[in-house]
mmCIF file of C-alpha atoms in Angstrom:
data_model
loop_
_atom_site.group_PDB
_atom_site.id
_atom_site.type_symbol
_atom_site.label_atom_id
_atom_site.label_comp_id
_atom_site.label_asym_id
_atom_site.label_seq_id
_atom_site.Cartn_x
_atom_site.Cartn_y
_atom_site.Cartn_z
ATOM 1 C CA UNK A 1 -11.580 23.031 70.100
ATOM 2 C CA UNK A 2 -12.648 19.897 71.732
ATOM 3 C CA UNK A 3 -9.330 17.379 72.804
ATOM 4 C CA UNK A 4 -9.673 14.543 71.176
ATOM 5 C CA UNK A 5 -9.256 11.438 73.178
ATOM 6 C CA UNK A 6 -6.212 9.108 72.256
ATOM 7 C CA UNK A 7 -8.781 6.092 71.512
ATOM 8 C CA UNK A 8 -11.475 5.459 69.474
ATOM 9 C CA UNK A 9 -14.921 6.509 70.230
ATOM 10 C CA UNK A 10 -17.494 9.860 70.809
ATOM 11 C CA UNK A 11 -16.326 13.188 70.937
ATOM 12 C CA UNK A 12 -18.626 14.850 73.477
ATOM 13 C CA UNK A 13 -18.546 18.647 72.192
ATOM 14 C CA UNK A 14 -16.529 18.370 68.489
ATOM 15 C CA UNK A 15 -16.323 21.457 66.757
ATOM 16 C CA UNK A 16 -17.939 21.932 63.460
ATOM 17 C CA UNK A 17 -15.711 21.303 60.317
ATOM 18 C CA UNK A 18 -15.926 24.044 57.757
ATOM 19 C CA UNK A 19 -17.734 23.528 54.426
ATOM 20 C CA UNK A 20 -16.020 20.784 52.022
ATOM 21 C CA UNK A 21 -13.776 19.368 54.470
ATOM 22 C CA UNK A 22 -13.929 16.827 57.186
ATOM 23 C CA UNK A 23 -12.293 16.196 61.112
ATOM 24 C CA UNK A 24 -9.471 13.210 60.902
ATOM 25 C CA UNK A 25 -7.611 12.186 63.949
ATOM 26 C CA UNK A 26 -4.566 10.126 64.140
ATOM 27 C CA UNK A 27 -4.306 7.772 66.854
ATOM 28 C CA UNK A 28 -0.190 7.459 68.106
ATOM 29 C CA UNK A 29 -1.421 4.924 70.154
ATOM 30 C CA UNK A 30 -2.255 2.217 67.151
ATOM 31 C CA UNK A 31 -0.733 4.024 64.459
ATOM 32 C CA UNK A 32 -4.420 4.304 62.722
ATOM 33 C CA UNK A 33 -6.271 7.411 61.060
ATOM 34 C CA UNK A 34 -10.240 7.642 61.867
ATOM 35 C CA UNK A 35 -12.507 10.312 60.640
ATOM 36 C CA UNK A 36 -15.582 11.820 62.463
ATOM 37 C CA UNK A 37 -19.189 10.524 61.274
ATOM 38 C CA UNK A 38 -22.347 12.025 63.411
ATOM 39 C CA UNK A 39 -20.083 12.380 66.677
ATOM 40 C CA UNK A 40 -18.574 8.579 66.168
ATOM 41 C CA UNK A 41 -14.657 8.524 65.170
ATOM 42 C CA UNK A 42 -14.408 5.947 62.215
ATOM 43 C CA UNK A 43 -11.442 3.985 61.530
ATOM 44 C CA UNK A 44 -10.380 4.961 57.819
ATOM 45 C CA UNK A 45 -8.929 1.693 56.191
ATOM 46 C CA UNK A 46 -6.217 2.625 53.449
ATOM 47 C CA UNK A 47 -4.266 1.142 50.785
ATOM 48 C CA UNK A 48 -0.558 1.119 50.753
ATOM 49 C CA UNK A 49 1.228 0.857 47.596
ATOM 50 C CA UNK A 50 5.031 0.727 47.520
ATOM 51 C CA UNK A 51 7.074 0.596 43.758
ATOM 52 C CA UNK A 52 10.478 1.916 42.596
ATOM 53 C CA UNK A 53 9.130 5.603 42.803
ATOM 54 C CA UNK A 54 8.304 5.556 46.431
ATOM 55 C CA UNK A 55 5.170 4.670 48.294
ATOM 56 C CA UNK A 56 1.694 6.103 47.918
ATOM 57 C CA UNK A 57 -0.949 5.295 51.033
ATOM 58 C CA UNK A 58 -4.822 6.290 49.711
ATOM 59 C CA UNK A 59 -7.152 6.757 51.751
ATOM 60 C CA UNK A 60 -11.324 5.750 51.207
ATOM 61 C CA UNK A 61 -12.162 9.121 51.363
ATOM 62 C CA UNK A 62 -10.239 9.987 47.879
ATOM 63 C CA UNK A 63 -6.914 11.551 49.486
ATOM 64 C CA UNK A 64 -3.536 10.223 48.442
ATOM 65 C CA UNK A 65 -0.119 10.927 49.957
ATOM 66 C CA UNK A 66 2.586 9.760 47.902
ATOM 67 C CA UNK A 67 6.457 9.752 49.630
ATOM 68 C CA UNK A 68 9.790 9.643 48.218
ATOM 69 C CA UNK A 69 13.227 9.036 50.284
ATOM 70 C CA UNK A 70 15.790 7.808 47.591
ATOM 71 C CA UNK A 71 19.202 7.865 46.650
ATOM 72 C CA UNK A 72 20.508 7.690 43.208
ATOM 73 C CA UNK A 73 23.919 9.023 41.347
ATOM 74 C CA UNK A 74 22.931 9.577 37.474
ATOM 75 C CA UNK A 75 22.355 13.390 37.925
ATOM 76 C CA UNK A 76 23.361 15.249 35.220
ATOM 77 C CA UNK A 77 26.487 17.996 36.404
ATOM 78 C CA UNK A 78 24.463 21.126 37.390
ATOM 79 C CA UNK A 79 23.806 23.834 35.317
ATOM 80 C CA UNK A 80 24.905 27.906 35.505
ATOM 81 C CA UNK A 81 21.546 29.628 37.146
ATOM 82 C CA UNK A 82 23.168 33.208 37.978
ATOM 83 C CA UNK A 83 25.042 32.919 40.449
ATOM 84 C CA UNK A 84 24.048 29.382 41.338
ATOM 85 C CA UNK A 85 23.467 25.618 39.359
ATOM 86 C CA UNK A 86 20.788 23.665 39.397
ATOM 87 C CA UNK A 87 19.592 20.820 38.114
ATOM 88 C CA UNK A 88 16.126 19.331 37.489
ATOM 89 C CA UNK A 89 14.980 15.720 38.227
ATOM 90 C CA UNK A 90 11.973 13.938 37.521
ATOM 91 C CA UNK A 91 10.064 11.814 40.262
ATOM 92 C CA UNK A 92 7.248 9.868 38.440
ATOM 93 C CA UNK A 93 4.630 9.288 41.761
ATOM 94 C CA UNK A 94 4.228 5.809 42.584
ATOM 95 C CA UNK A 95 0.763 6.018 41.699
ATOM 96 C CA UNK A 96 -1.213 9.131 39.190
ATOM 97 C CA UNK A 97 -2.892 11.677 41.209
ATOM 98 C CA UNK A 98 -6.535 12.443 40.020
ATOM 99 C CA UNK A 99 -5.577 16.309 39.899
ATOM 100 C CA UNK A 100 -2.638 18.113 40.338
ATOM 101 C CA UNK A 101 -1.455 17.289 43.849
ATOM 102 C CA UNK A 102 0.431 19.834 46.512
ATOM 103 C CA UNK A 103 4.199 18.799 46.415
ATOM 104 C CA UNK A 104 7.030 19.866 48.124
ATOM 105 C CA UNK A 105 10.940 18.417 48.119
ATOM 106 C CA UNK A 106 12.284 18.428 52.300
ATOM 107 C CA UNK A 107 15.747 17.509 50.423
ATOM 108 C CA UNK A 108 18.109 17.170 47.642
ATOM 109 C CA UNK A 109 21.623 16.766 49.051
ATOM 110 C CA UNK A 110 24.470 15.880 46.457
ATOM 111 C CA UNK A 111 27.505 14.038 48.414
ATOM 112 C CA UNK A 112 28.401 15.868 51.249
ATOM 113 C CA UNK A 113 27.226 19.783 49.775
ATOM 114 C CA UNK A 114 24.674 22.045 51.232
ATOM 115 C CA UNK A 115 22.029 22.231 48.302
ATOM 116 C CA UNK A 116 18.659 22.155 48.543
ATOM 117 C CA UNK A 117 15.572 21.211 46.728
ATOM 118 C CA UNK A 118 12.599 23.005 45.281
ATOM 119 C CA UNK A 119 9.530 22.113 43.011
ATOM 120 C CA UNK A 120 9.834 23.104 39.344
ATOM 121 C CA UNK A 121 6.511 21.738 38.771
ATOM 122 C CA UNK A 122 4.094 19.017 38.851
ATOM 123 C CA UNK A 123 0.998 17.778 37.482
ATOM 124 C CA UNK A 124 -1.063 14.280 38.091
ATOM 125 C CA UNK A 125 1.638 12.273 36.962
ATOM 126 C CA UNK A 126 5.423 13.429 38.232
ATOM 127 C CA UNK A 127 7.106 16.161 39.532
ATOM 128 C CA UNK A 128 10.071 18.081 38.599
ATOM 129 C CA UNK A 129 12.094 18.209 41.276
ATOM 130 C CA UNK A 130 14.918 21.227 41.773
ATOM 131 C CA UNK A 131 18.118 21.252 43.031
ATOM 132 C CA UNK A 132 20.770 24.415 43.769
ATOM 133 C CA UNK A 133 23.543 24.697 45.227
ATOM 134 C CA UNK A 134 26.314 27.193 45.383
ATOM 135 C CA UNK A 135 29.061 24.777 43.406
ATOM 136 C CA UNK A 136 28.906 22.849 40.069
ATOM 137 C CA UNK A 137 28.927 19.431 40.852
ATOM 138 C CA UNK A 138 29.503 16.689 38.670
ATOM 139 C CA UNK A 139 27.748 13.869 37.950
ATOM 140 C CA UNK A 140 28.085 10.427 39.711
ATOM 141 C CA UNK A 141 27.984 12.460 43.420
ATOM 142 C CA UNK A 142 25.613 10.489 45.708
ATOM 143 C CA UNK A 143 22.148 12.719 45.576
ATOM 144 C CA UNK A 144 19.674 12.016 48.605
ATOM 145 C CA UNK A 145 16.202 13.331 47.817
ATOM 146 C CA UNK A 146 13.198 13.436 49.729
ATOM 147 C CA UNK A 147 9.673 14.571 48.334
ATOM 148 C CA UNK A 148 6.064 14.571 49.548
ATOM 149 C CA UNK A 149 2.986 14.728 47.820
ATOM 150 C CA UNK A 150 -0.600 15.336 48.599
ATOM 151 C CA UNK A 151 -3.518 15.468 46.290
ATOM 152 C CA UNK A 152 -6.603 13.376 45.443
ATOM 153 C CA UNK A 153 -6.530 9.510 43.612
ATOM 154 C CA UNK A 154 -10.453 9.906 42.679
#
């Protein structure tokens, strides 16, 4: 695989991208994303949309990533799950996915406990977002979740 120089410009021997997809770079130096075009990196301008349910940046190409880092305390107290509780919470993306996106929760911590998050589900609209833990906990607990999403906006 060719290195990709940290600036824009020609890549002198890129590799071929597969079928259906295309070569991105992200330059650290500017903070910018470019694609490849016959040999010539591109810079890729993006919107950035920021609401209540998080931020979504979408890219020109069709790609959308959609974050969440939030805090709230209205979950309800956990439920039995066998030897477990759980609890499910929905995060309405910040903006609708065109198809069912790839999601994944990085955390769902209530107060000070060592739970964790999974995905229940999702489609174009939300997500239900899981969290277990080993304890029931009740409700008003500080929760601090964090969720990703990627997927397409057209």
């Amino acid at each position: 695989m060719a290195k990709i120089p940290e600036q824009e410009g020609v890549i002198t021997s890129p590799t071929e991208p597969t079928k259906n997809r295309r070569r991105y770079w992200y330059n650290s130096t500017n903070n910018k994303m470019y694609i490849l075009e016959n040999g010539q990196y591109k810079l890729l301008e993006n919107e950035v949309i920021t609401n209540e349910n998080g931020t979504a940046i979408k890219y020109p190409d069709g790609y959308m990533i959609c974050f969440l880092s939030k805090s709230i305390n209205n979950l309800d107290t956990l439920k039995a799950y066998g030897s477990l509780y759980q609890q499910i919470w929905r995060w309405d993306y910040p903006v609708k996915f065109y198809e069912n996106p790839f999601v994944t929760c990085g955390q769902f911590i209530i107060g000070t406990g060592a739970s964790w998050g999974t995905v229940a589900g999702a489609n174009t609209q939300y997500a239900n977002l899981r969290v277990i833990d080993i304890v029931p906990r009740a409700t008003g607990e500080i929760v601090s979740i964090r969720a990703m999403a990627i997927g397409r906006w057209k």
